[in-house]
CSV table of C-alpha atoms in Angstrom, one decimal:
chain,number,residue,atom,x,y,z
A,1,UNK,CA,-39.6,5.1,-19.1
A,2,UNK,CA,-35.9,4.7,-20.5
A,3,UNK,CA,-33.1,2.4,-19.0
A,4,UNK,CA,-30.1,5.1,-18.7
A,5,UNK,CA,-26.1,3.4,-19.6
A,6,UNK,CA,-23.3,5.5,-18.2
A,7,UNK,CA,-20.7,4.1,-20.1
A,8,UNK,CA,-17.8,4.7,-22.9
A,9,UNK,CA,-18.9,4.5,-26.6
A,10,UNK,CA,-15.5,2.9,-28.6
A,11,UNK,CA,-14.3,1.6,-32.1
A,12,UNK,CA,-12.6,-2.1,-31.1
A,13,UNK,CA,-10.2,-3.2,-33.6
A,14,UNK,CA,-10.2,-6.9,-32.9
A,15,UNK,CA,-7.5,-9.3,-33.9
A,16,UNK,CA,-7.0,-13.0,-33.8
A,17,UNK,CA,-4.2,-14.8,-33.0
A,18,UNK,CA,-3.8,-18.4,-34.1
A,19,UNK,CA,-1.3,-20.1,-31.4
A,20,UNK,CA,-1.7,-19.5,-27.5
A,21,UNK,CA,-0.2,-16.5,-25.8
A,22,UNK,CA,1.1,-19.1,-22.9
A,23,UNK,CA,3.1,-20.8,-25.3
A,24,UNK,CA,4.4,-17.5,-26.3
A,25,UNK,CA,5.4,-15.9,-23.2
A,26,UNK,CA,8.0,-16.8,-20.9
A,27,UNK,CA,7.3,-16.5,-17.0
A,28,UNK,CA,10.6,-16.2,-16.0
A,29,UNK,CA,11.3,-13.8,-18.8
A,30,UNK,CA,8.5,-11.1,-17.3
A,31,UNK,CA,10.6,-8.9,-16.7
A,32,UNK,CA,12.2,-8.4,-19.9
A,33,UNK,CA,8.7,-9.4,-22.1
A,34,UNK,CA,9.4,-8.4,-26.0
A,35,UNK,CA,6.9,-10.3,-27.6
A,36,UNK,CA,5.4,-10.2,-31.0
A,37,UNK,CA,1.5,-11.8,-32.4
A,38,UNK,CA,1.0,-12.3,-35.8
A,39,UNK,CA,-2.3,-11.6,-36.2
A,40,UNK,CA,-4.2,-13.1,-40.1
A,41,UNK,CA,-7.3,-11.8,-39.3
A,42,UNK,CA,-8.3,-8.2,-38.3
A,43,UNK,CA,-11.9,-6.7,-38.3
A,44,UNK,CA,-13.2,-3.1,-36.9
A,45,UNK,CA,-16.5,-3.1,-34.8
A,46,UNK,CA,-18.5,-0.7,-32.9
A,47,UNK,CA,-17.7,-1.4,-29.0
A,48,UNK,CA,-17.6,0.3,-25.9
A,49,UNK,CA,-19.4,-0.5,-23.0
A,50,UNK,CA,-22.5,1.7,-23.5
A,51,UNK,CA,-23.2,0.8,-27.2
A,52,UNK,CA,-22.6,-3.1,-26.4
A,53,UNK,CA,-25.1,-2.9,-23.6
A,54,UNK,CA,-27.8,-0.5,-25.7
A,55,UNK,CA,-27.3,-3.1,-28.2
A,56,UNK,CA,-28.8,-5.6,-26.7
A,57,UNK,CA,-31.3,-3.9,-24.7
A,58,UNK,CA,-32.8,-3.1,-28.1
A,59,UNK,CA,-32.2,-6.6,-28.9
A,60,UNK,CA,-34.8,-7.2,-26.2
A,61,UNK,CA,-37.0,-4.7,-27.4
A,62,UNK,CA,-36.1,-2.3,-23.8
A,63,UNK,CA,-36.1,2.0,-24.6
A,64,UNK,CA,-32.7,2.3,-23.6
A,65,UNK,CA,-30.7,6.0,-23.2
A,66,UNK,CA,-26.8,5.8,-23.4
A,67,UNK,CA,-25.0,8.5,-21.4
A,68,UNK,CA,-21.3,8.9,-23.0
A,69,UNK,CA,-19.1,11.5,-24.9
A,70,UNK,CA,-17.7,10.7,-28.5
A,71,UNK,CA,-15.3,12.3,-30.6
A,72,UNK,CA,-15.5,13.9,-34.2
A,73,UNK,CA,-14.8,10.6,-35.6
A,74,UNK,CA,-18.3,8.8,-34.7
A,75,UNK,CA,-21.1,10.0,-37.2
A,76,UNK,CA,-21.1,7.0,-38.4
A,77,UNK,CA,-21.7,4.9,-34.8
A,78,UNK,CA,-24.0,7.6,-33.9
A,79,UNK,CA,-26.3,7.0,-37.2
A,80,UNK,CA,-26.1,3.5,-36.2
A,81,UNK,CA,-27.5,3.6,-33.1
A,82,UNK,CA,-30.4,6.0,-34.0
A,83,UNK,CA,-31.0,3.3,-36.8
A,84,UNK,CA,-31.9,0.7,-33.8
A,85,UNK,CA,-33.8,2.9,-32.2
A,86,UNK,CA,-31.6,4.2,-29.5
A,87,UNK,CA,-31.8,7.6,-27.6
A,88,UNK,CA,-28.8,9.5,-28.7
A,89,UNK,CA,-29.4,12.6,-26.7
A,90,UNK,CA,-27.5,12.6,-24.3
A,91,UNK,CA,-24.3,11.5,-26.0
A,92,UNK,CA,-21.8,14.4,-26.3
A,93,UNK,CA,-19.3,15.3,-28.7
A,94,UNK,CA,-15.7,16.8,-27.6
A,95,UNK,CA,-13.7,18.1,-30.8
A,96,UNK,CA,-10.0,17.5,-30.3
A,97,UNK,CA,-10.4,13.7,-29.5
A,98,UNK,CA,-10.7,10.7,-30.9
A,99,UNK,CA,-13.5,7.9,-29.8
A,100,UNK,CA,-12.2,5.7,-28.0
A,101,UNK,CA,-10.4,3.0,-29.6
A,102,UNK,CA,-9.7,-0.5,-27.9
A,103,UNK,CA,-7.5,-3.0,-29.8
A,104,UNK,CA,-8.0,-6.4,-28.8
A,105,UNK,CA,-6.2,-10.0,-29.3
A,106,UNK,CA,-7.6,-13.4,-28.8
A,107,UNK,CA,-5.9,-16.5,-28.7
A,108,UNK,CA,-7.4,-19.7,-29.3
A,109,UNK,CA,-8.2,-20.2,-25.8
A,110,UNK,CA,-10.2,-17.1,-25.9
A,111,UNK,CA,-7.8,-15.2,-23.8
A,112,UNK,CA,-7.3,-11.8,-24.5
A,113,UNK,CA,-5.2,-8.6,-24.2
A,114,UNK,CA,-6.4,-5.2,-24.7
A,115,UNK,CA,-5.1,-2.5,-25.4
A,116,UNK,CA,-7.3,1.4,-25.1
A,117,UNK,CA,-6.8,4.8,-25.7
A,118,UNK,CA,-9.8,6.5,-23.7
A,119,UNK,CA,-9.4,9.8,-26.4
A,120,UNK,CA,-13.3,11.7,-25.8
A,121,UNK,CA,-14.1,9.0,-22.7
A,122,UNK,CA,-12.3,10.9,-20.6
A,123,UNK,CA,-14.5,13.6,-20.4
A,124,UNK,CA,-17.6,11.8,-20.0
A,125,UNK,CA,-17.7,13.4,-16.8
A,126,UNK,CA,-19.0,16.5,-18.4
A,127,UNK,CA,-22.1,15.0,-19.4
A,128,UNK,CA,-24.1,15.3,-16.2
A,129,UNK,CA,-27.1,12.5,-15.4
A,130,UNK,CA,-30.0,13.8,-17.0
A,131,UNK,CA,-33.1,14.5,-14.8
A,132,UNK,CA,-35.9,15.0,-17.2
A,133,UNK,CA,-35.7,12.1,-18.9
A,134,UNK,CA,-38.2,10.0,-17.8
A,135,UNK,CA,-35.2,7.4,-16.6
A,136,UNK,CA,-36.6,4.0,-14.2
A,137,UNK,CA,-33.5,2.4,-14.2
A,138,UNK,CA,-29.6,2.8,-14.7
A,139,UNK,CA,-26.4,1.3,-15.0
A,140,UNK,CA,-22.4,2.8,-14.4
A,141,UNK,CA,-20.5,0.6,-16.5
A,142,UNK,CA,-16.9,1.3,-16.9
A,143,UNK,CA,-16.2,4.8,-18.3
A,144,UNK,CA,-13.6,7.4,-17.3
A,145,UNK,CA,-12.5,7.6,-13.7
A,146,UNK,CA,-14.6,11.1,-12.4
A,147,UNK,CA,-17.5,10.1,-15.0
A,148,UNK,CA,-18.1,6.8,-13.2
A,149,UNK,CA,-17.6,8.8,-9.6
A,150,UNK,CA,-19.9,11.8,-10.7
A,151,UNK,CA,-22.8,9.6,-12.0
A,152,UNK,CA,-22.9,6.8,-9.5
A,153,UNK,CA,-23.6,10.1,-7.0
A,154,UNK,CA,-25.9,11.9,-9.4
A,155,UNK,CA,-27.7,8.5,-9.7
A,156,UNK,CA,-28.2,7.8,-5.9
A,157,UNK,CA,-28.8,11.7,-5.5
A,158,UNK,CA,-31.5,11.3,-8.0
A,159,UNK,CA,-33.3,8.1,-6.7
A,160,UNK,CA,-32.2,6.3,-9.6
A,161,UNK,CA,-31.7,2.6,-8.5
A,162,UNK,CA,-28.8,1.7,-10.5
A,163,UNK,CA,-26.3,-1.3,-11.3
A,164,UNK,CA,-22.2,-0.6,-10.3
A,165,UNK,CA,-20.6,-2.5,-13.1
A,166,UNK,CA,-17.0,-1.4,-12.5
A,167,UNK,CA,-15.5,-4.2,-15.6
A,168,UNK,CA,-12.3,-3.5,-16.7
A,169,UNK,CA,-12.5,-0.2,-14.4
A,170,UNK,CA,-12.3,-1.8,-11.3
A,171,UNK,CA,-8.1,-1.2,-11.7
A,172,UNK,CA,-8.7,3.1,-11.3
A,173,UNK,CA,-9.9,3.0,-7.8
A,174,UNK,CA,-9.0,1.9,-4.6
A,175,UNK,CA,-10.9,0.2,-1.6
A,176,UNK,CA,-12.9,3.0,0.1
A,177,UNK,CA,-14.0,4.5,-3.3
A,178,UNK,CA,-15.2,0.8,-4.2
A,179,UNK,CA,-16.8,0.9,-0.7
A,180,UNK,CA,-18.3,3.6,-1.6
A,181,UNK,CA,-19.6,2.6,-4.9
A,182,UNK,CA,-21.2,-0.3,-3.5
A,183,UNK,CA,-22.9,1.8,-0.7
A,184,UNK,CA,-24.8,3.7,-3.5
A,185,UNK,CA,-26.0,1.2,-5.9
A,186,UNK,CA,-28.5,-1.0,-5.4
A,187,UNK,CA,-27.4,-4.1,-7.3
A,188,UNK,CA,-23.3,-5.1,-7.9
A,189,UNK,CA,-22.0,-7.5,-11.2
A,190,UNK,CA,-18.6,-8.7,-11.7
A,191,UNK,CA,-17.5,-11.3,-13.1
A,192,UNK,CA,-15.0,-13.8,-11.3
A,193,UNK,CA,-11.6,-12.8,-11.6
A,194,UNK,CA,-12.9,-8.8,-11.1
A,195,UNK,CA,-15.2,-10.0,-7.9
A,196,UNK,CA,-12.3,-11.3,-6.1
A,197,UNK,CA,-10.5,-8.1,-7.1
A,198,UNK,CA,-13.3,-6.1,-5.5
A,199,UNK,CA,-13.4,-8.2,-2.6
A,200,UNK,CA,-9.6,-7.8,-2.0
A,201,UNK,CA,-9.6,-4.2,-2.4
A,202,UNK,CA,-12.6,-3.4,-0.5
A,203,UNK,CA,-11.8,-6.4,2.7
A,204,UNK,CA,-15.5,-7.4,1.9
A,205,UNK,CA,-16.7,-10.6,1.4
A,206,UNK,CA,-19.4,-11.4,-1.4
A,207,UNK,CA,-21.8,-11.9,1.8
A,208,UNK,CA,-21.2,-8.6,2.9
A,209,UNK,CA,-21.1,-7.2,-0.2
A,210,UNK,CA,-24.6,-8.3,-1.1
A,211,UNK,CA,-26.0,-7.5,2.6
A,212,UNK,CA,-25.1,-3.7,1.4
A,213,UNK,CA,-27.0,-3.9,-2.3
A,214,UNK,CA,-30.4,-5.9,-2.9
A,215,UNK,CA,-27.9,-8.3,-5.0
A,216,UNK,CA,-24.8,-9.1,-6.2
A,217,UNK,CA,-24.5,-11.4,-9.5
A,218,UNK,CA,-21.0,-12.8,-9.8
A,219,UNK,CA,-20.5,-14.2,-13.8
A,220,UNK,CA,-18.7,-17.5,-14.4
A,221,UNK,CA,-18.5,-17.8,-18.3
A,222,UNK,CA,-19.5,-21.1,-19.4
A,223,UNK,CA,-20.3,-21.9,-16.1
A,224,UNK,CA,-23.2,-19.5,-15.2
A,225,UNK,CA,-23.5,-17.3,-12.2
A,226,UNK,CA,-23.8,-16.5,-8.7
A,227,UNK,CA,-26.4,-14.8,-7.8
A,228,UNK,CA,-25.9,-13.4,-4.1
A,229,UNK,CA,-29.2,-12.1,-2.0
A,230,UNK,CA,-29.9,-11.6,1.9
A,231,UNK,CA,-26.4,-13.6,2.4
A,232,UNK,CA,-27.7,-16.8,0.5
A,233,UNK,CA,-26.1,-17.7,-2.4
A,234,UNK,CA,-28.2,-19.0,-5.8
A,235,UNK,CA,-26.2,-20.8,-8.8
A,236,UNK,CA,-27.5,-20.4,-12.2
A,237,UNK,CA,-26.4,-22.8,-14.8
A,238,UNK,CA,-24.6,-21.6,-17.8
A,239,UNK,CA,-26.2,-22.0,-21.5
A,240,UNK,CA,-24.0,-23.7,-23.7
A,241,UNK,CA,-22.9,-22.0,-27.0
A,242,UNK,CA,-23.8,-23.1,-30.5
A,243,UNK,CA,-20.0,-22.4,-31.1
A,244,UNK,CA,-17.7,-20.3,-29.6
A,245,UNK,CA,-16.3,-17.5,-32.0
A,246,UNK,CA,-15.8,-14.2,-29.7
A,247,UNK,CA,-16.2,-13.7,-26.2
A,248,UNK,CA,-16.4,-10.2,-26.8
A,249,UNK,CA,-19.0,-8.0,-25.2
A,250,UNK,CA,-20.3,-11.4,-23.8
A,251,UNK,CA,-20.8,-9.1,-20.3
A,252,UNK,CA,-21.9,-6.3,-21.9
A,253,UNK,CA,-25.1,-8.6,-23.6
A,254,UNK,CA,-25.6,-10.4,-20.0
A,255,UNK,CA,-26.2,-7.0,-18.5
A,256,UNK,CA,-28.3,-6.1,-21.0
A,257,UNK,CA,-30.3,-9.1,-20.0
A,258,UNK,CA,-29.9,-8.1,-16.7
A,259,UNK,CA,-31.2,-4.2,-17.1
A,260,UNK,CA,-34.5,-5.8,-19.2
A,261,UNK,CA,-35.6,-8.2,-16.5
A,262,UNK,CA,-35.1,-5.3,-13.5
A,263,UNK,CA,-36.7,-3.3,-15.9
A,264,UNK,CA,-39.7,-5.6,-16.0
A,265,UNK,CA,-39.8,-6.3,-12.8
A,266,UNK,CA,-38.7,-10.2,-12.5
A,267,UNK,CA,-36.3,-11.8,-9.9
A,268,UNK,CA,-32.6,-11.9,-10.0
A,269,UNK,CA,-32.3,-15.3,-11.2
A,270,UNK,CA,-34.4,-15.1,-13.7
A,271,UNK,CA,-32.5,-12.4,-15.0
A,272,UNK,CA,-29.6,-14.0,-15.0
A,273,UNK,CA,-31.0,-16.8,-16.7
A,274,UNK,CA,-31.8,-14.2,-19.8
A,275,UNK,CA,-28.5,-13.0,-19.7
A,276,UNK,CA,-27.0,-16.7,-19.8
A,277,UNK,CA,-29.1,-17.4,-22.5
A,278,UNK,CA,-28.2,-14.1,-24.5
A,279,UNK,CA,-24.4,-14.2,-23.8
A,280,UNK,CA,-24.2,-18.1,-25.5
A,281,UNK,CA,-25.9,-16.5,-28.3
A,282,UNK,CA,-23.5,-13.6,-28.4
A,283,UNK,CA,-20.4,-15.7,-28.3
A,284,UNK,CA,-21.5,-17.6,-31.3
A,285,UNK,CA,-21.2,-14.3,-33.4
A,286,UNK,CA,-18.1,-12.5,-33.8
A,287,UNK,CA,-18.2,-8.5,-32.4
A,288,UNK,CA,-20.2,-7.2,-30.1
A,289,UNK,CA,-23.4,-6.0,-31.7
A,290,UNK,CA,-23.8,-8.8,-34.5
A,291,UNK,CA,-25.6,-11.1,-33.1
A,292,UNK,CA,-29.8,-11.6,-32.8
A,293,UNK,CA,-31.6,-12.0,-30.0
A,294,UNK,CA,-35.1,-11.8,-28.8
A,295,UNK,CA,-36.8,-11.9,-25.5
């Protein structure tokens, strides 16, 4: 039985920028923002939502099946993930397109702004949720806009319990499709700033959103996470890096942690503990599939 990721597959060109954007940008100049990051070092890594999270799943030994599209331009990410031992099946390829491609810059803060070209991601749609697969478990992570609304209803349609992890998606859809979202998965995670996004949007609290899903894990960084069950509210400590390096795909390798403990059965905290632990190991490595991590 396979663990299914509905997500985008991308090349990240990440960049690091050695000053602080705040010092950089002007608030009261907003509205006229022309600003310019010199940027010494520059790296390319494999990305994407799906490969960060099928990265670590295999990290922690899980069969895991991403479900994304690609463009010409990813033999190379393909071969790797086949080299990990990930189910490349149902991947698809769409000539014309790039892969997607998300440019990232980090300050010494660890902020970050992204930029992303969705290229082949955006018709991820295409690829339906397989139902031969032998799938147990799944997770919509963020992906284009009618891929993540097709296969959170082909999941519930299905029986597939699955996790809505809307990310950096959150922005493409408004309150009743949220709603909506929640009202078919079984489990919700955000992080902070995006669970008060989704509460906003949706007028739900985090108490009503967890009375609709078995449980809703809100992430914290450093600090841990919420985990939110039949209304009550449990806090898991945060694990504290060796050193911090990148926070990216820190989210990605907590759900991973996440999808392995459902997977096996365990409770949500203890889950989240995994994913504490395996997110402080991932921001001690630069990229998102570098580091090394077992169960």
């Amino acid at each position: 039985m396979s663990i299914l990721v509905c997500g985008s597959l991308a090349f990240d060109t990440i960049m690091t920028f050695e000053g602080r954007f705040a010092e950089q940008i002007l608030p009261s100049q907003l509205h006229i923002l022309n600003v310019s990051f010199l940027v010494p070092a520059l790296r390319r890594e494999y990305g994407g939502c799906a490969g960060n999270i099928a990265y670590g799943l295999r990290q922690l030994g899980s069969p895991v099946v991403p479900l994304a599209m690609v463009g010409n331009d990813a033999q190379d990410y393909l071969a790797r993930l086949q080299g990990l031992g990930v189910d490349t099946h149902c991947i698809g390829t769409t000539a014309g397109n790039y892969t997607a491609q998300a440019m990232i810059m980090t300050d010494l803060d660890n902020n970050q702004i992204t930029a992303f070209h969705p290229g082949a991601m955006s018709d991820a749609h295409v690829n339906a949720v397989p139902t031969d697969a032998g799938i147990q478990l799944a997770i919509v992570s963020p992906d284009g806009r009618d891929a993540m609304l097709q296969h959170a209803q082909q999941l519930h349609t299905a029986g597939i319990p699955f996790v809505f992890d809307p990310g950096q998606g959150l922005p493409m859809f408004n309150g009743d499709e949220l709603a909506h979202f929640i009202e078919l998965a079984t489990w919700v995670t955000v992080n902070d700033y995006e669970g008060k996004m989704l509460s906003d949007r949706t007028g739900l609290s985090f108490e009503d959103i967890a009375a609709r899903v078995s449980g809703l894990i809100v992430t914290l960084g450093e600090q841990g996470c919420e985990v939110w069950e039949s209304g009550q509210k449990t806090v898991v400590p945060g694990v504290k890096a060796a050193e911090v390096l990148d926070p990216t795909g820190c989210g990605d390798a907590f759900r991973a942690a996440l999808l392995h403990g459902l997977a096996q059965g365990w409770s949500l905290p203890r889950c989240a503990e995994l994913g504490n632990r395996i997110g402080a190991a991932k921001i001690a490595s630069r990229g998102g599939q570098n580091y090394q991590f077992t169960a």
